[in-house]
Short mmCIF file of C-alpha atoms and ligand atoms in Angstrom, two decimals:
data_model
loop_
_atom_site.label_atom_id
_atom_site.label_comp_id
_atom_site.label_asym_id
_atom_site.label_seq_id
_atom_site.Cartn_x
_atom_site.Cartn_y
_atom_site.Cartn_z
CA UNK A 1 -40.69 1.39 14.17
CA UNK A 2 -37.32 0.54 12.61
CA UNK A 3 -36.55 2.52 8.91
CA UNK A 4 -33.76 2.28 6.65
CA UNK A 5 -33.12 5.22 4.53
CA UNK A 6 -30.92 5.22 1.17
CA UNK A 7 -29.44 9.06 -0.14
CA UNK A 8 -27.80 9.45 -3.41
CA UNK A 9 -29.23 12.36 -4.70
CA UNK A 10 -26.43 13.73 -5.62
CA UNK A 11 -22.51 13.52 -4.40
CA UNK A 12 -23.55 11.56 -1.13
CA UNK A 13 -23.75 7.84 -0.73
CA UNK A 14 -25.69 7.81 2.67
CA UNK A 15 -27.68 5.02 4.57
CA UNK A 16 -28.52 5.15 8.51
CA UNK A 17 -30.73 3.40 10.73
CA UNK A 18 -33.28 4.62 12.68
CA UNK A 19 -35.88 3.01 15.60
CA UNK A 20 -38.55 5.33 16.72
CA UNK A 21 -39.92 5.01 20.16
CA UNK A 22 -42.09 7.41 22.19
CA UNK A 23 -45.47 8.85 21.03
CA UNK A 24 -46.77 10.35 17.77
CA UNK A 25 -46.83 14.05 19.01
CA UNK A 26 -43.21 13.26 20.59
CA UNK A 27 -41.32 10.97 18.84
CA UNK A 28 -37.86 9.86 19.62
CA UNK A 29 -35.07 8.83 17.43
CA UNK A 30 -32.55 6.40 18.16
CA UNK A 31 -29.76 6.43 15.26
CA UNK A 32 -28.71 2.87 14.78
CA UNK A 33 -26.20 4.04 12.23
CA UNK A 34 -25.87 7.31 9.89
CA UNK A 35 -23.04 7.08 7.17
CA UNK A 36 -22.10 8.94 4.64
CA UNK A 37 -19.64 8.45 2.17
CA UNK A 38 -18.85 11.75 0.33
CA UNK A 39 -17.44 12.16 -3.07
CA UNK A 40 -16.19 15.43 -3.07
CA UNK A 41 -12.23 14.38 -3.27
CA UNK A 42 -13.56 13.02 -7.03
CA UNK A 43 -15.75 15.63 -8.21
CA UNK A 44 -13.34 18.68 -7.07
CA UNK A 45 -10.63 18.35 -9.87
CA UNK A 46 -13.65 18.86 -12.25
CA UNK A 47 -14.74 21.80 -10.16
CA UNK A 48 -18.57 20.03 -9.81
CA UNK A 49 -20.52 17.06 -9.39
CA UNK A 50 -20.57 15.15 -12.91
CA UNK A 51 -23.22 13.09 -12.85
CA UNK A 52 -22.49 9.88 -14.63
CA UNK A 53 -18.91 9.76 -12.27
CA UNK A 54 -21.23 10.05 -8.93
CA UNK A 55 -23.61 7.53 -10.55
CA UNK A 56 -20.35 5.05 -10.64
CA UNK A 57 -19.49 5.48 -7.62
CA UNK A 58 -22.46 5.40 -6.09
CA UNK A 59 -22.73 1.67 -7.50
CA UNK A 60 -19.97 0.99 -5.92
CA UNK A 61 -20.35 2.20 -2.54
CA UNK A 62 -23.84 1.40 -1.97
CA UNK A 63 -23.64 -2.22 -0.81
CA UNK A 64 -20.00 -2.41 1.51
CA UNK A 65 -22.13 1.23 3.05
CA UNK A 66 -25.19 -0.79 3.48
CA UNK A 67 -23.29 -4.27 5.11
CA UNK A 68 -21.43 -1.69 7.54
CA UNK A 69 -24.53 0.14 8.59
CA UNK A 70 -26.17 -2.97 9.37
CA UNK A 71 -23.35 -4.68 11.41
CA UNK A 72 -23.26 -1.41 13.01
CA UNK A 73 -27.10 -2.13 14.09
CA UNK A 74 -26.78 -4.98 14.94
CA UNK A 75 -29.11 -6.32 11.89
CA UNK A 76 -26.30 -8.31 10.58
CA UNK A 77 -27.16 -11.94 10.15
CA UNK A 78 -24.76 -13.31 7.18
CA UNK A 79 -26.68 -16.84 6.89
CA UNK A 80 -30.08 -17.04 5.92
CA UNK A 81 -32.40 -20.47 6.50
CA UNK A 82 -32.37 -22.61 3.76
CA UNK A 83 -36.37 -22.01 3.22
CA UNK A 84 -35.43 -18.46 2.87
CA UNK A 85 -32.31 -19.09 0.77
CA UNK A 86 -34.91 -20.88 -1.82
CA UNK A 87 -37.05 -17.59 -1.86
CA UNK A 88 -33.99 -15.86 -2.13
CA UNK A 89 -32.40 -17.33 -5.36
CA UNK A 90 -35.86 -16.83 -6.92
CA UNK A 91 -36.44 -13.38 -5.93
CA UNK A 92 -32.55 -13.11 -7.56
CA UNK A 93 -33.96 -13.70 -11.05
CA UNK A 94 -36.05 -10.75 -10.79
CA UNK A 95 -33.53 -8.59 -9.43
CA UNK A 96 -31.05 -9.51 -12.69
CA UNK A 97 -33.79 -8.98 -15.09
CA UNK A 98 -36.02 -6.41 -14.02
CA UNK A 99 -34.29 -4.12 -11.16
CA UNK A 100 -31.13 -3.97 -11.18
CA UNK A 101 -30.64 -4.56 -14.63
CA UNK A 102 -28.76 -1.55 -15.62
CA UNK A 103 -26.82 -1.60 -12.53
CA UNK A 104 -24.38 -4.35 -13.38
CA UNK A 105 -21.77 -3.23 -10.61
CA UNK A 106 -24.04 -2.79 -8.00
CA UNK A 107 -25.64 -6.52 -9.08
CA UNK A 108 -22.60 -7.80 -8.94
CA UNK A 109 -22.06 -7.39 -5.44
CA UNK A 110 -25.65 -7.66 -4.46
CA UNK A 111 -25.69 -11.25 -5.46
CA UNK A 112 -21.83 -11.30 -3.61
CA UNK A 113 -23.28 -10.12 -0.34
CA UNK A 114 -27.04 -8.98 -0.05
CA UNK A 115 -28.98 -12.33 -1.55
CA UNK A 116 -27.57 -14.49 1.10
CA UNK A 117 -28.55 -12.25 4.08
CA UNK A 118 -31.79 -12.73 6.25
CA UNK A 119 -33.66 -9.83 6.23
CA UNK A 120 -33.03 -7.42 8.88
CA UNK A 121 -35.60 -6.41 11.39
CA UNK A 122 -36.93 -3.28 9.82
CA UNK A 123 -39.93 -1.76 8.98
CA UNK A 124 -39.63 0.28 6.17
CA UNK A 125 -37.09 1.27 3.86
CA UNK A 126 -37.31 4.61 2.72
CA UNK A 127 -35.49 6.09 -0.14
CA UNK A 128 -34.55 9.77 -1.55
CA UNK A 129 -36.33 9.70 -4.96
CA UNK A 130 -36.23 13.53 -6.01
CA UNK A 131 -35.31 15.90 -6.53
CA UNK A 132 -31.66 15.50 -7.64
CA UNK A 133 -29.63 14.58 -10.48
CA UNK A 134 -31.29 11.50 -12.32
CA UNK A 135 -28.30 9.04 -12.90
CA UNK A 136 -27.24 9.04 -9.60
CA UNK A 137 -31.11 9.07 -8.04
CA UNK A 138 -32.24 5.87 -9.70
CA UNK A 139 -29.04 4.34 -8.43
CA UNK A 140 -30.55 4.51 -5.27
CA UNK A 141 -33.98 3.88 -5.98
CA UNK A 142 -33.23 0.87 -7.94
CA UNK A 143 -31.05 -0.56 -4.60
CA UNK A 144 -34.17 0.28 -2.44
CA UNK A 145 -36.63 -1.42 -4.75
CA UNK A 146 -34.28 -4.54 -5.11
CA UNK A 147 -34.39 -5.10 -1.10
CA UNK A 148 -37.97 -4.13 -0.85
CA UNK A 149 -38.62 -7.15 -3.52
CA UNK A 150 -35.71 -9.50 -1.87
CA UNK A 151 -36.45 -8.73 2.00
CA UNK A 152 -40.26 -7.81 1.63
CA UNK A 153 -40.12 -4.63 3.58
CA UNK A 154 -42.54 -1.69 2.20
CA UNK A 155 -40.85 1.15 0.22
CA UNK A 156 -41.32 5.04 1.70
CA UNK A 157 -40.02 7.63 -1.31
CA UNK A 158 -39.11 10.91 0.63
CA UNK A 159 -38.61 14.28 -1.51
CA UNK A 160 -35.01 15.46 -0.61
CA UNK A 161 -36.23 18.79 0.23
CA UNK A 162 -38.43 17.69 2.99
CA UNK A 163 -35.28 15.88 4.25
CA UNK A 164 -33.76 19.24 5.03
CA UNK A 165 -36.77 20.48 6.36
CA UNK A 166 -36.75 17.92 9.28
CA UNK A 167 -33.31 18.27 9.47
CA UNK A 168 -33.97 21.73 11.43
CA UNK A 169 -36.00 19.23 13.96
CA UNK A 170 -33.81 16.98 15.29
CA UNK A 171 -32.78 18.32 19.03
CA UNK A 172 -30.64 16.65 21.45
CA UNK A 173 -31.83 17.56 24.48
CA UNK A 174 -29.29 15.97 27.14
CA UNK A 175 -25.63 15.26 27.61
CA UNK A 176 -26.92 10.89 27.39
CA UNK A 177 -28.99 11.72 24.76
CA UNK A 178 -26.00 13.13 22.44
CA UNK A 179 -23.69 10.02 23.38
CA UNK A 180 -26.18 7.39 22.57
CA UNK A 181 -27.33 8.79 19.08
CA UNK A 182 -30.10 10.06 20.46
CA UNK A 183 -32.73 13.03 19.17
CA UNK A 184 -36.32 14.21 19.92
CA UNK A 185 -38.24 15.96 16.91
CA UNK A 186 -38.62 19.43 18.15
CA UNK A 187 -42.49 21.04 18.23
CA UNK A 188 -43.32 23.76 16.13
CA UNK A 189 -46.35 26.13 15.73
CA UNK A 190 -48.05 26.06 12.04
CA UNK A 191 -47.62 28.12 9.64
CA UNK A 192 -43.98 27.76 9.56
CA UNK A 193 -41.63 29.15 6.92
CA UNK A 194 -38.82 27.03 5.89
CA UNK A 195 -35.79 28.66 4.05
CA UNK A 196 -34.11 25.40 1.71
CA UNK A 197 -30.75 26.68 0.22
CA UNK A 198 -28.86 24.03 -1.53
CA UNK A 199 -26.57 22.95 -4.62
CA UNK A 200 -29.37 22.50 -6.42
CA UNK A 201 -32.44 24.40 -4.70
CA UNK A 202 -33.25 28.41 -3.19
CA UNK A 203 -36.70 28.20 -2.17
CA UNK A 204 -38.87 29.61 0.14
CA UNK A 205 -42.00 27.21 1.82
CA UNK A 206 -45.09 27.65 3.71
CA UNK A 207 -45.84 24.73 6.25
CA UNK A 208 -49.53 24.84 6.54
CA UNK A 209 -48.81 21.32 8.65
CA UNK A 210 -46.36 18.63 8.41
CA UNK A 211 -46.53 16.81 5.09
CA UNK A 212 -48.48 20.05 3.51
CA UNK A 213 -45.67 22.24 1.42
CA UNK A 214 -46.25 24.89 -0.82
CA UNK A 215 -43.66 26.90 -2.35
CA UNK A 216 -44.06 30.13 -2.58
CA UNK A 217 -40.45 31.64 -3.49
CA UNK A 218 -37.61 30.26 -5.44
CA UNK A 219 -34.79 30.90 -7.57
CA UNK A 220 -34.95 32.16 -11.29
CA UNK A 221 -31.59 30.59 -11.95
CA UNK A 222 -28.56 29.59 -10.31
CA UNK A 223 -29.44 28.46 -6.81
CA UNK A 224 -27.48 29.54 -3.42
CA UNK A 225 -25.46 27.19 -2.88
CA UNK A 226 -24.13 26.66 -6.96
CA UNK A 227 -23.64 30.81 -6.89
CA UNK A 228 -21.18 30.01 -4.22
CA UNK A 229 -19.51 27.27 -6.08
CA UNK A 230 -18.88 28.99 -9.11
CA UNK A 231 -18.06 32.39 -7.38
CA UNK A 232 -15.60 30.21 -5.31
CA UNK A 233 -14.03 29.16 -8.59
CA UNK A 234 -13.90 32.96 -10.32
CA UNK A 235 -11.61 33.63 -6.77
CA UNK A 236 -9.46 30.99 -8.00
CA UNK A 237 -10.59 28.49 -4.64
CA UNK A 238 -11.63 25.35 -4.02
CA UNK A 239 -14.94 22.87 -4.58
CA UNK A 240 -17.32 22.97 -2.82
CA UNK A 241 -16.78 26.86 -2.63
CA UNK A 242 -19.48 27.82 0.13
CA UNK A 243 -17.22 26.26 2.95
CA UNK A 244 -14.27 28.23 1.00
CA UNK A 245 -15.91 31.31 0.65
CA UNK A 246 -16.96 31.50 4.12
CA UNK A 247 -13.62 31.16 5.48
CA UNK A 248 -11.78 33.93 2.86
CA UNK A 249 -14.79 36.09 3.88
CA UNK A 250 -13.76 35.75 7.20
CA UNK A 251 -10.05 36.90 6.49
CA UNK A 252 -11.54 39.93 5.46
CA UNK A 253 -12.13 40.64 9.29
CA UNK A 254 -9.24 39.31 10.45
CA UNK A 255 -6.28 40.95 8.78
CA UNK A 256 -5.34 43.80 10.88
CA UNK A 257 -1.58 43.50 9.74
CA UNK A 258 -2.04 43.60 6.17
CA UNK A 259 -5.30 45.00 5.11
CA UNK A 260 -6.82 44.18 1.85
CA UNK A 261 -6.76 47.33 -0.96
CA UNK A 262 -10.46 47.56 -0.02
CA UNK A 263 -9.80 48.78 3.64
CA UNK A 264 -7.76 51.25 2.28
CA UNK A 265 -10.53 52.74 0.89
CA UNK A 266 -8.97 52.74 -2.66
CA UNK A 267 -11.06 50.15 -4.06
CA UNK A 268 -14.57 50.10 -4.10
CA UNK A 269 -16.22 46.45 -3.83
CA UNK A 270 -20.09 46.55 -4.17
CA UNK A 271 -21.62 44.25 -5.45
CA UNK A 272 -25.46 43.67 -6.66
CA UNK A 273 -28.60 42.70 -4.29
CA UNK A 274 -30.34 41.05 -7.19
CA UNK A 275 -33.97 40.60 -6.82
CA UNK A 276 -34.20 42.60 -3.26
CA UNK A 277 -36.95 45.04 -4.14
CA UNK A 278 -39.19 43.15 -6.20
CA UNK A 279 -42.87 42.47 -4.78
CA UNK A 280 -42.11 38.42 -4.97
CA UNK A 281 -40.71 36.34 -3.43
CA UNK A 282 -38.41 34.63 -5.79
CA UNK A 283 -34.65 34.87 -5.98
CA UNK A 284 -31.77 35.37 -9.01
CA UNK A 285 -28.16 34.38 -7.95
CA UNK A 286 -26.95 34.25 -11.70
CA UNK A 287 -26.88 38.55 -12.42
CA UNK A 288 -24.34 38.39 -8.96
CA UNK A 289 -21.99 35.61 -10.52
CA UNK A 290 -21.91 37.95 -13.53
CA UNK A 291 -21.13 40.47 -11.42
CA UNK A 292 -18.25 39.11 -9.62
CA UNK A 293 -16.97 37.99 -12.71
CA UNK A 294 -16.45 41.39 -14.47
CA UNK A 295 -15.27 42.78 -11.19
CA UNK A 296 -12.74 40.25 -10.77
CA UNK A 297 -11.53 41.00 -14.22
CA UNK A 298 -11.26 44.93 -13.61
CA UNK A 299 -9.56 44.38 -10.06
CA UNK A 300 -6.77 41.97 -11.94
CA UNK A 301 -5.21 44.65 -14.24
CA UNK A 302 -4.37 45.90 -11.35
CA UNK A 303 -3.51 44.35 -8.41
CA UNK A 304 -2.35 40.48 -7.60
CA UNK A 305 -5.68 39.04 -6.78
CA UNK A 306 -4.32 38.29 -3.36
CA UNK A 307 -4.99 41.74 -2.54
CA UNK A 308 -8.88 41.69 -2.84
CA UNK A 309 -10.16 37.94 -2.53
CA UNK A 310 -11.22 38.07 0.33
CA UNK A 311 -12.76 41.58 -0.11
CA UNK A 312 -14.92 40.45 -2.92
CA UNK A 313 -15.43 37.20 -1.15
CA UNK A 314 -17.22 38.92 1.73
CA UNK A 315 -19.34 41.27 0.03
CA UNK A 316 -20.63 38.22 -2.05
CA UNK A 317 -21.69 36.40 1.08
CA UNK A 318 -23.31 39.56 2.68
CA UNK A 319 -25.06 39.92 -0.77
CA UNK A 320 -26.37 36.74 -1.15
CA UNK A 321 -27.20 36.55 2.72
CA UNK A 322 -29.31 40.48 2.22
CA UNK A 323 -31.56 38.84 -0.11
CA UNK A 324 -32.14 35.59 1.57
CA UNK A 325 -32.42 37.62 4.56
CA UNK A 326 -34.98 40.40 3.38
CA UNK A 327 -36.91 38.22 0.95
CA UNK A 328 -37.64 35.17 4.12
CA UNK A 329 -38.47 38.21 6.69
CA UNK A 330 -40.93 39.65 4.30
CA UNK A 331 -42.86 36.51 3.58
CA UNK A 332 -42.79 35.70 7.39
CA UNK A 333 -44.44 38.97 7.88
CA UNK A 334 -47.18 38.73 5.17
CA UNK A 335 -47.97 35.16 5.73
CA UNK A 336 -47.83 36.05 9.76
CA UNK A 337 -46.10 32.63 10.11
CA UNK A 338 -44.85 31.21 13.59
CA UNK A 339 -41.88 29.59 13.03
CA UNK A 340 -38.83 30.01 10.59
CA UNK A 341 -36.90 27.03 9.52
CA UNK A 342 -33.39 27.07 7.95
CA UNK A 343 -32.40 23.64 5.75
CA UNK A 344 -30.24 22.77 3.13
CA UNK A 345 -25.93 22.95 2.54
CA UNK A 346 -25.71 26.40 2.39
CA UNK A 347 -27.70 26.79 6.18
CA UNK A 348 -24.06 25.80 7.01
CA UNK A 349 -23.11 29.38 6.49
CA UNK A 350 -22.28 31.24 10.17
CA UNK A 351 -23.06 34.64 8.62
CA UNK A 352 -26.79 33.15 7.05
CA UNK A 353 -27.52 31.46 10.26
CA UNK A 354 -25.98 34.48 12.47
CA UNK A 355 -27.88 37.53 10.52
CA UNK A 356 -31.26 35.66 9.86
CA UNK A 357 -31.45 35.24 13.69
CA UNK A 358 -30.84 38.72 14.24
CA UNK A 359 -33.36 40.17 12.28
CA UNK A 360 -35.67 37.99 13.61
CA UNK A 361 -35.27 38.84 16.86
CA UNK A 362 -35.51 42.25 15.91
CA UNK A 363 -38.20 42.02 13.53
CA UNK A 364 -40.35 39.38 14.67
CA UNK A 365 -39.18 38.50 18.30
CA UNK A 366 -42.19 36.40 18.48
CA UNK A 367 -41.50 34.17 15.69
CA UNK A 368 -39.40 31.41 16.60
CA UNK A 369 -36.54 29.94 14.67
CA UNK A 370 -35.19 26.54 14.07
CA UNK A 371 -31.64 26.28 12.41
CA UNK A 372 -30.16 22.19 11.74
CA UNK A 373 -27.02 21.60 13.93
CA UNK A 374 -24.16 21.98 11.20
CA UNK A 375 -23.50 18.21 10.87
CA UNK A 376 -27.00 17.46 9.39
CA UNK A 377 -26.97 20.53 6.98
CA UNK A 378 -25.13 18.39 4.02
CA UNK A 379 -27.31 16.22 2.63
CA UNK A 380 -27.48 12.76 4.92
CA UNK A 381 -29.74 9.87 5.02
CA UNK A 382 -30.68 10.44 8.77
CA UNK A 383 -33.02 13.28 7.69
CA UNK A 384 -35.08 10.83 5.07
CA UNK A 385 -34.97 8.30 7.86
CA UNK A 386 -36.66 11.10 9.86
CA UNK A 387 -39.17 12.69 7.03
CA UNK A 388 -40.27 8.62 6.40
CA UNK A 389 -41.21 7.82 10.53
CA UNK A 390 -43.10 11.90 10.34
CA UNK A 391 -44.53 11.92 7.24
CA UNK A 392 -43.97 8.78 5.12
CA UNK A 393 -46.44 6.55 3.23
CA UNK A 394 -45.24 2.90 2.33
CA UNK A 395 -45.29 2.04 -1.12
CA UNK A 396 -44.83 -1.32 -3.15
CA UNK A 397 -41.25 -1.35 -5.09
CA UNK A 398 -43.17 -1.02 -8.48
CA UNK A 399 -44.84 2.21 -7.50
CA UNK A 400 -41.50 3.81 -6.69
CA UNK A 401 -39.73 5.78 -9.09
CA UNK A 402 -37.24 8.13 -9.56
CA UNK A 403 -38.49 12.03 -10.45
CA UNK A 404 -35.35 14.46 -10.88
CA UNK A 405 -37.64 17.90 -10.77
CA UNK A 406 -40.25 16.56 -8.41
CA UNK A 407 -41.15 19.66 -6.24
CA UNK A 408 -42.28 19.83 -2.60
CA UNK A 409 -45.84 21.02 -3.42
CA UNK A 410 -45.87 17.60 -5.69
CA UNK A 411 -45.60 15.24 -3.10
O1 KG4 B 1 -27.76 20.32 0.44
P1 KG4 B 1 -26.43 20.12 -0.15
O2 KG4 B 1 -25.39 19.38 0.67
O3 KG4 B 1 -26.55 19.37 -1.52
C1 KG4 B 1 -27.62 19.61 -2.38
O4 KG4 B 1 -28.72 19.07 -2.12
O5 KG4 B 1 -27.43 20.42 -3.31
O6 KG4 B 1 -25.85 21.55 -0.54
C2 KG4 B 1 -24.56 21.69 -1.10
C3 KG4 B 1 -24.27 23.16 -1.29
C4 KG4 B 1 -23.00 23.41 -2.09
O7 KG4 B 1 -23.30 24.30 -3.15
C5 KG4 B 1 -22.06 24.04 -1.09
O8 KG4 B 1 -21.16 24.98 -1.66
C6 KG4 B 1 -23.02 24.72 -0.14
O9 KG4 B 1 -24.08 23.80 -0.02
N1 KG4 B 1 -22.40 24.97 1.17
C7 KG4 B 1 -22.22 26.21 1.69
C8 KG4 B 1 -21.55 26.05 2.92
N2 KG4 B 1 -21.35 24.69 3.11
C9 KG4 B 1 -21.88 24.07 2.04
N3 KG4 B 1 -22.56 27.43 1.21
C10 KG4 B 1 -22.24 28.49 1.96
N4 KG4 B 1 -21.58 28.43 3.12
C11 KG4 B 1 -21.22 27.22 3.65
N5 KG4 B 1 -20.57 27.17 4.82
ZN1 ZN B 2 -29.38 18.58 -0.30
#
């Protein structure tokens, strides 16, 4: 089976190409291409995503991403048989009127480039359609419904969360394995746990089997990974701020020579657990942001905030890592699951990925845990490829639609 999978959920264009060979139980992926086009250089000097700019640009990238990843296939065949070329111009009418009709950019260069092609030798195209931010989602949707209609390929609409989920999945077993682009879908024993800390999402999922979610934790507020951003722009640093904070927290170790205030034991940086005691097993990031904020402000009356950034860096990360920590060992525990999954931008974090593992072993030894290799923790279009061959059901185009606050347990 042969998928192509569109992502622009939120700040990513991304489109790869998968073929799946080898059995059900043990599937195994061959990535035909996996591209991402990141818009992070844009979105920075606003210090977040803003929708209606990633929606743009999204337009925009969508079709040279798509031609690349199919010449990089091998799908590309520019000149299409005049019988087809008939269909073609007819299905193009549709496409103006009815698809892509609020996409005017991303017409444009459909009719340029797309119309004319044959259609490649996939399956399935499957397609991000929540959750995410709803400009830039339809964006997508609306591409993946227009070559559904012009290429007659079934539509598969993966949740985004899922996508991370399988993201913690994909192994590479052997050296020839990791040069051709190639991964097996690890096994797992049911019930699993899965841990999803994003930009946009903290939640906390029982895997009765695969396809079968139910969320049983989640944030209150501000999720993980957008407490890190906006802490990250209190400390005066850069967008995105987890990758930021992470590396000032890591300073904090390292500077023998010049210790921060705090390590002179003049200061004292504490910060809040929010949420650690309570008998669920949801989160609250937004009571810590507060936190850092007014601490921020006391510590710069006095001192050049040089002297405690990466103090107050580190003891947010250890904060926010306690809670995911406790609150995803204590629902492992009551729900006696098997396996614990890590997925999402902020599973990039060394200390998250470091101190979850350790408690776990000490904990739960017998519990195993699955953690995404760092490259597939952003958000990618591999990982939808992936959910669509484990999980996906094909769709027509005009049962496809973009939900912004679909949830996992709403599949
Ligand atoms: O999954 P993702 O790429 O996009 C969404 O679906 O939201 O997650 C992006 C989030 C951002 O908030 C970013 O700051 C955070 O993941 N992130 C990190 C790290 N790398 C990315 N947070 C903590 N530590 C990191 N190393
Ligand atoms: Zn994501």
């Amino acid at each position: 089976m042969k998928i192509l999978a569109i992502e622009t959920s939120c700040d990513e264009t991304a489109i790869a190409i998968i073929e799946v060979t080898g059995s059900l139980k043990e599937p195994v992926i061959h990535v035909l291409s996996n591209i991402i086009s990141s818009q992070i250089k844009l979105h920075a000097k606003f210090g977040g995503v803003v929708p209606n700019l990633a929606r743009r640009e999204h337009e925009k990238n969508l079709v040279p991403i798509l031609m690349r990843a199919l010449k990089e296939s091998k799908f590309l065949q520019p000149e299409s048989r005049s019988s087809e070329k008939e269909s073609s111009h007819k299905s193009l009418v549709m496409i103006q009127n009815s698809i892509l009709n609020r996409e005017f950019k991303l017409l444009k260069q459909f009719e340029k480039k797309i119309i004319s092609l044959s259609p490649p030798d996939i399956d399935a195209i499957a397609v991000t359609f929540g959750p995410g931010l709803s400009p830039t989602l339809w964006v997508g949707v609306n591409f993946a419904r227009a070559l559904s209609y012009l290429w007659k390929k079934p539509l598969i609409p993966i949740n985004h969360m899922e996508g991370h989920i399988v993201s913690a999945l994909l192994r590479t077993a052997t050296k020839k394995q990791r040069q051709h682009g190639m991964f097996q879908v690890a096994c797992f024993k049911f019930p699993a746990l899965a841990l999803l800390v994003s930009g946009g999402h903290t939640e906390l999922v029982v895997i009765k089997k695969m396809g079968s979610y139910r969320i049983i934790g989640e944030t209150l507020d501000d999720a993980a990974g957008e407490a890190f951003d906006k802490v990250a722009r209190i400390l005066g640093l850069g967008y995105p701020g987890g990758p930021e904070i992470a590396v000032e927290a890591a300073k904090n170790h390292q500077s023998e020579t010049d210790p921060p205030l705090a390590r002179n034991a003049k200061l004292k940086i504490k910060l809040p657990r929010p949420m650690l005691h309570t008998q669920d097993y949801n989160f609250s990031f937004s009571g810590l942001k507060t936190a850092v904020l007014y601490l921020v402000r006391d510590l710069e009356k006095k001192y050049p905030i040089i002297k405690f950034r990466s103090s107050v860096a580190k003891e947010f990360q250890d904060a926010v890592v306690d809670v995911l920590v406790a609150k995803t060992l204590r629902v492992a525990k009551e729900y006696r699951v098997k396996t614990v999954l890590l997925g999402g931008g902020v599973a990039a974090n060394k200390e998250l990925r470091k101190v979850l593992q350790k408690q776990l072993k000490k904990e739960l030894p017998r519990v195993s845990y699955m953690l995404p290799d760092v490259a597939l923790t952003g958000d990618n279009a591999l990982m939808i490829a992936v959910a669509a061959a484990l999980t996906g059901k094909k769709k027509a185009w005009t049962e496809v639609h973009a939900d912004a606050n679909v949830r996992l347990d709403k599949n």
